[in-house]
């Protein structure tokens, strides 16, 4: 399976192969960041109050899934999967948070190309189905999603 862990250049649809994998750098998660994000976007006790969180389903402070998704986007933007024109999402088929993100976790991600499909109606682009898995420092998945990415096709050379 081809692997590319550094963003050497921007990618066109023709540069992608099914099974190809791309990595990212890392981001550390702090209790302060978890609480700040949650206060603004998801103010539930298990995201904003360490003491209250102990008595909840999570048994302690946990990042909002939407915070995990935002951190995943940050890792994607700085990662090795870099299509020409940017990371243009055409939707997601699946989004799961199999385990919570906790203070002290260090996240990284891996993208795997699942499918490549040139557009029938727009010859200048296509779709790449990408599985994006975000892992914690123990290698455990904390978020898994399958995204449909719009990727430009290589321009035809003038003849």
PDB file of C-alpha atoms in Angstrom:
ATOM      1  CA  UNK A   1       0.000   0.000   0.000  1.00  0.00           C
ATOM      2  CA  UNK A   2       1.495   3.384  -0.938  1.00  0.00           C
ATOM      3  CA  UNK A   3       2.237   5.697   1.971  1.00  0.00           C
ATOM      4  CA  UNK A   4       2.993   9.401   1.957  1.00  0.00           C
ATOM      5  CA  UNK A   5       3.699  11.024   5.310  1.00  0.00           C
ATOM      6  CA  UNK A   6       4.920  14.445   4.164  1.00  0.00           C
ATOM      7  CA  UNK A   7       3.232  17.041   2.029  1.00  0.00           C
ATOM      8  CA  UNK A   8       5.783  17.270  -0.785  1.00  0.00           C
ATOM      9  CA  UNK A   9       3.341  18.879  -3.209  1.00  0.00           C
ATOM     10  CA  UNK A  10      -0.316  19.603  -3.760  1.00  0.00           C
ATOM     11  CA  UNK A  11      -2.262  16.655  -5.101  1.00  0.00           C
ATOM     12  CA  UNK A  12      -4.529  16.283  -8.093  1.00  0.00           C
ATOM     13  CA  UNK A  13      -7.081  13.481  -8.349  1.00  0.00           C
ATOM     14  CA  UNK A  14      -4.705  11.605 -10.682  1.00  0.00           C
ATOM     15  CA  UNK A  15      -2.014  11.608  -7.954  1.00  0.00           C
ATOM     16  CA  UNK A  16      -4.191   9.577  -5.577  1.00  0.00           C
ATOM     17  CA  UNK A  17      -4.370   5.787  -5.346  1.00  0.00           C
ATOM     18  CA  UNK A  18      -6.804   3.612  -3.430  1.00  0.00           C
ATOM     19  CA  UNK A  19      -5.026   2.445  -0.277  1.00  0.00           C
ATOM     20  CA  UNK A  20      -2.725   5.462  -0.155  1.00  0.00           C
ATOM     21  CA  UNK A  21      -2.224   6.806   3.380  1.00  0.00           C
ATOM     22  CA  UNK A  22      -1.326  10.232   4.675  1.00  0.00           C
ATOM     23  CA  UNK A  23      -0.293  11.214   8.183  1.00  0.00           C
ATOM     24  CA  UNK A  24      -0.189  14.368  10.251  1.00  0.00           C
ATOM     25  CA  UNK A  25       1.671  16.064  13.027  1.00  0.00           C
ATOM     26  CA  UNK A  26       0.320  16.068  16.562  1.00  0.00           C
ATOM     27  CA  UNK A  27      -1.697  18.332  18.804  1.00  0.00           C
ATOM     28  CA  UNK A  28      -1.759  18.171  22.611  1.00  0.00           C
ATOM     29  CA  UNK A  29      -5.086  18.590  24.397  1.00  0.00           C
ATOM     30  CA  UNK A  30      -5.301  20.478  27.690  1.00  0.00           C
ATOM     31  CA  UNK A  31      -8.065  20.688  30.269  1.00  0.00           C
ATOM     32  CA  UNK A  32      -8.154  24.442  29.703  1.00  0.00           C
ATOM     33  CA  UNK A  33      -8.712  24.018  25.951  1.00  0.00           C
ATOM     34  CA  UNK A  34     -11.449  21.409  26.532  1.00  0.00           C
ATOM     35  CA  UNK A  35     -13.300  23.742  28.911  1.00  0.00           C
ATOM     36  CA  UNK A  36     -12.836  26.851  26.743  1.00  0.00           C
ATOM     37  CA  UNK A  37     -14.219  25.129  23.632  1.00  0.00           C
ATOM     38  CA  UNK A  38     -17.110  23.651  25.603  1.00  0.00           C
ATOM     39  CA  UNK A  39     -18.039  26.921  27.315  1.00  0.00           C
ATOM     40  CA  UNK A  40     -18.561  28.444  23.885  1.00  0.00           C
ATOM     41  CA  UNK A  41     -19.991  25.530  21.867  1.00  0.00           C
ATOM     42  CA  UNK A  42     -21.070  22.575  24.068  1.00  0.00           C
ATOM     43  CA  UNK A  43     -21.483  23.675  27.716  1.00  0.00           C
ATOM     44  CA  UNK A  44     -22.362  20.346  29.293  1.00  0.00           C
ATOM     45  CA  UNK A  45     -21.003  19.468  32.763  1.00  0.00           C
ATOM     46  CA  UNK A  46     -18.696  16.681  31.538  1.00  0.00           C
ATOM     47  CA  UNK A  47     -16.976  19.197  29.218  1.00  0.00           C
ATOM     48  CA  UNK A  48     -16.702  22.232  31.516  1.00  0.00           C
ATOM     49  CA  UNK A  49     -16.516  21.075  35.151  1.00  0.00           C
ATOM     50  CA  UNK A  50     -13.912  18.537  36.266  1.00  0.00           C
ATOM     51  CA  UNK A  51     -15.682  17.725  39.557  1.00  0.00           C
ATOM     52  CA  UNK A  52     -19.153  17.411  38.027  1.00  0.00           C
ATOM     53  CA  UNK A  53     -17.699  15.316  35.182  1.00  0.00           C
ATOM     54  CA  UNK A  54     -16.648  12.587  37.656  1.00  0.00           C
ATOM     55  CA  UNK A  55     -20.318  11.698  38.267  1.00  0.00           C
ATOM     56  CA  UNK A  56     -21.237  11.465  34.570  1.00  0.00           C
ATOM     57  CA  UNK A  57     -21.146   8.797  31.888  1.00  0.00           C
ATOM     58  CA  UNK A  58     -17.537   9.826  31.114  1.00  0.00           C
ATOM     59  CA  UNK A  59     -16.276   9.544  34.699  1.00  0.00           C
ATOM     60  CA  UNK A  60     -14.133  12.650  34.199  1.00  0.00           C
ATOM     61  CA  UNK A  61     -13.514  15.622  31.974  1.00  0.00           C
ATOM     62  CA  UNK A  62     -13.878  14.788  28.276  1.00  0.00           C
ATOM     63  CA  UNK A  63     -13.644  16.925  25.159  1.00  0.00           C
ATOM     64  CA  UNK A  64     -16.781  17.548  23.163  1.00  0.00           C
ATOM     65  CA  UNK A  65     -16.925  15.431  20.027  1.00  0.00           C
ATOM     66  CA  UNK A  66     -17.146  18.709  18.135  1.00  0.00           C
ATOM     67  CA  UNK A  67     -13.891  19.821  19.754  1.00  0.00           C
ATOM     68  CA  UNK A  68     -12.330  16.552  18.578  1.00  0.00           C
ATOM     69  CA  UNK A  69     -13.694  17.253  15.092  1.00  0.00           C
ATOM     70  CA  UNK A  70     -12.198  20.768  15.152  1.00  0.00           C
ATOM     71  CA  UNK A  71      -8.818  19.395  16.258  1.00  0.00           C
ATOM     72  CA  UNK A  72      -9.047  16.814  13.472  1.00  0.00           C
ATOM     73  CA  UNK A  73      -9.587  19.634  10.976  1.00  0.00           C
ATOM     74  CA  UNK A  74      -6.534  21.438  12.363  1.00  0.00           C
ATOM     75  CA  UNK A  75      -4.467  18.265  11.887  1.00  0.00           C
ATOM     76  CA  UNK A  76      -5.838  17.793   8.358  1.00  0.00           C
ATOM     77  CA  UNK A  77      -4.937  21.330   7.334  1.00  0.00           C
ATOM     78  CA  UNK A  78      -1.362  20.812   8.527  1.00  0.00           C
ATOM     79  CA  UNK A  79      -1.089  17.188   7.396  1.00  0.00           C
ATOM     80  CA  UNK A  80       0.252  15.409   4.349  1.00  0.00           C
ATOM     81  CA  UNK A  81      -3.056  15.037   2.452  1.00  0.00           C
ATOM     82  CA  UNK A  82      -3.033  18.339   0.557  1.00  0.00           C
ATOM     83  CA  UNK A  83      -5.181  18.499  -2.589  1.00  0.00           C
ATOM     84  CA  UNK A  84      -4.756  21.392  -5.004  1.00  0.00           C
ATOM     85  CA  UNK A  85      -7.192  24.130  -3.993  1.00  0.00           C
ATOM     86  CA  UNK A  86      -7.513  23.033  -0.377  1.00  0.00           C
ATOM     87  CA  UNK A  87      -9.522  20.573   1.656  1.00  0.00           C
ATOM     88  CA  UNK A  88     -12.982  20.876   0.095  1.00  0.00           C
ATOM     89  CA  UNK A  89     -15.510  18.595   1.735  1.00  0.00           C
ATOM     90  CA  UNK A  90     -18.479  17.352  -0.196  1.00  0.00           C
ATOM     91  CA  UNK A  91     -20.012  15.774   2.905  1.00  0.00           C
ATOM     92  CA  UNK A  92     -19.353  12.992   5.361  1.00  0.00           C
ATOM     93  CA  UNK A  93     -20.904   9.545   5.357  1.00  0.00           C
ATOM     94  CA  UNK A  94     -19.938   8.515   8.841  1.00  0.00           C
ATOM     95  CA  UNK A  95     -18.679  10.218  11.984  1.00  0.00           C
ATOM     96  CA  UNK A  96     -17.950   8.291  15.176  1.00  0.00           C
ATOM     97  CA  UNK A  97     -16.245   9.014  18.481  1.00  0.00           C
ATOM     98  CA  UNK A  98     -15.311   5.550  19.820  1.00  0.00           C
ATOM     99  CA  UNK A  99     -13.613   6.941  22.949  1.00  0.00           C
ATOM    100  CA  UNK A 100     -13.382  10.326  24.609  1.00  0.00           C
ATOM    101  CA  UNK A 101     -10.492  12.734  24.294  1.00  0.00           C
ATOM    102  CA  UNK A 102      -9.078  13.565  27.721  1.00  0.00           C
ATOM    103  CA  UNK A 103      -6.761  16.241  29.087  1.00  0.00           C
ATOM    104  CA  UNK A 104      -3.180  15.247  28.296  1.00  0.00           C
ATOM    105  CA  UNK A 105      -4.051  13.325  25.143  1.00  0.00           C
ATOM    106  CA  UNK A 106      -1.844  13.927  22.117  1.00  0.00           C
ATOM    107  CA  UNK A 107      -3.728  13.471  18.863  1.00  0.00           C
ATOM    108  CA  UNK A 108      -2.580  12.616  15.348  1.00  0.00           C
ATOM    109  CA  UNK A 109      -4.449  11.375  12.321  1.00  0.00           C
ATOM    110  CA  UNK A 110      -4.183   9.100   9.365  1.00  0.00           C
ATOM    111  CA  UNK A 111      -6.102   9.440   6.099  1.00  0.00           C
ATOM    112  CA  UNK A 112      -6.667   6.482   3.808  1.00  0.00           C
ATOM    113  CA  UNK A 113      -7.962   6.833   0.253  1.00  0.00           C
ATOM    114  CA  UNK A 114     -10.910   4.439  -0.107  1.00  0.00           C
ATOM    115  CA  UNK A 115     -12.247   5.363  -3.529  1.00  0.00           C
ATOM    116  CA  UNK A 116     -11.497   7.745  -6.392  1.00  0.00           C
ATOM    117  CA  UNK A 117     -14.179   8.794  -8.834  1.00  0.00           C
ATOM    118  CA  UNK A 118     -13.801  11.364 -11.624  1.00  0.00           C
ATOM    119  CA  UNK A 119     -16.915  13.521 -12.026  1.00  0.00           C
ATOM    120  CA  UNK A 120     -19.094  12.706 -15.029  1.00  0.00           C
ATOM    121  CA  UNK A 121     -20.618  16.192 -15.168  1.00  0.00           C
ATOM    122  CA  UNK A 122     -17.574  18.274 -14.164  1.00  0.00           C
ATOM    123  CA  UNK A 123     -14.450  17.052 -15.991  1.00  0.00           C
ATOM    124  CA  UNK A 124     -12.194  19.425 -14.015  1.00  0.00           C
ATOM    125  CA  UNK A 125     -12.723  17.547 -10.721  1.00  0.00           C
ATOM    126  CA  UNK A 126     -13.601  14.343  -8.997  1.00  0.00           C
ATOM    127  CA  UNK A 127     -14.355  12.820  -5.630  1.00  0.00           C
ATOM    128  CA  UNK A 128     -12.056  11.024  -3.243  1.00  0.00           C
ATOM    129  CA  UNK A 129     -13.611   9.046  -0.397  1.00  0.00           C
ATOM    130  CA  UNK A 130     -11.175   9.344   2.497  1.00  0.00           C
ATOM    131  CA  UNK A 131     -11.294   7.598   5.870  1.00  0.00           C
ATOM    132  CA  UNK A 132      -9.856   9.963   8.463  1.00  0.00           C
ATOM    133  CA  UNK A 133      -8.967   8.318  11.767  1.00  0.00           C
ATOM    134  CA  UNK A 134      -7.802  10.454  14.669  1.00  0.00           C
ATOM    135  CA  UNK A 135      -5.721   8.585  17.254  1.00  0.00           C
ATOM    136  CA  UNK A 136      -4.623   9.384  20.788  1.00  0.00           C
ATOM    137  CA  UNK A 137      -1.075   8.839  22.032  1.00  0.00           C
ATOM    138  CA  UNK A 138      -1.840   5.159  22.774  1.00  0.00           C
ATOM    139  CA  UNK A 139      -2.807   4.565  19.135  1.00  0.00           C
ATOM    140  CA  UNK A 140      -6.495   4.268  20.047  1.00  0.00           C
ATOM    141  CA  UNK A 141      -9.001   5.832  17.644  1.00  0.00           C
ATOM    142  CA  UNK A 142     -10.900   8.782  19.142  1.00  0.00           C
ATOM    143  CA  UNK A 143     -12.673   9.833  15.934  1.00  0.00           C
ATOM    144  CA  UNK A 144     -13.373   8.025  12.676  1.00  0.00           C
ATOM    145  CA  UNK A 145     -15.071   9.611   9.703  1.00  0.00           C
ATOM    146  CA  UNK A 146     -15.447   8.928   6.012  1.00  0.00           C
ATOM    147  CA  UNK A 147     -15.385  12.137   4.020  1.00  0.00           C
ATOM    148  CA  UNK A 148     -16.165  12.819   0.385  1.00  0.00           C
ATOM    149  CA  UNK A 149     -13.542  15.287  -0.769  1.00  0.00           C
ATOM    150  CA  UNK A 150     -13.727  17.359  -3.946  1.00  0.00           C
ATOM    151  CA  UNK A 151     -10.343  17.127  -5.677  1.00  0.00           C
ATOM    152  CA  UNK A 152      -9.345  18.975  -8.873  1.00  0.00           C
ATOM    153  CA  UNK A 153      -8.146  16.975 -11.862  1.00  0.00           C
ATOM    154  CA  UNK A 154      -4.830  17.767 -13.518  1.00  0.00           C
ATOM    155  CA  UNK A 155      -5.341  20.329 -16.303  1.00  0.00           C
ATOM    156  CA  UNK A 156      -4.886  18.978 -19.790  1.00  0.00           C
ATOM    157  CA  UNK A 157      -1.620  19.979 -21.450  1.00  0.00           C
ATOM    158  CA  UNK A 158      -2.015  22.150 -24.551  1.00  0.00           C
ATOM    159  CA  UNK A 159      -1.229  20.164 -27.686  1.00  0.00           C
TER     160      UNK A 159
END
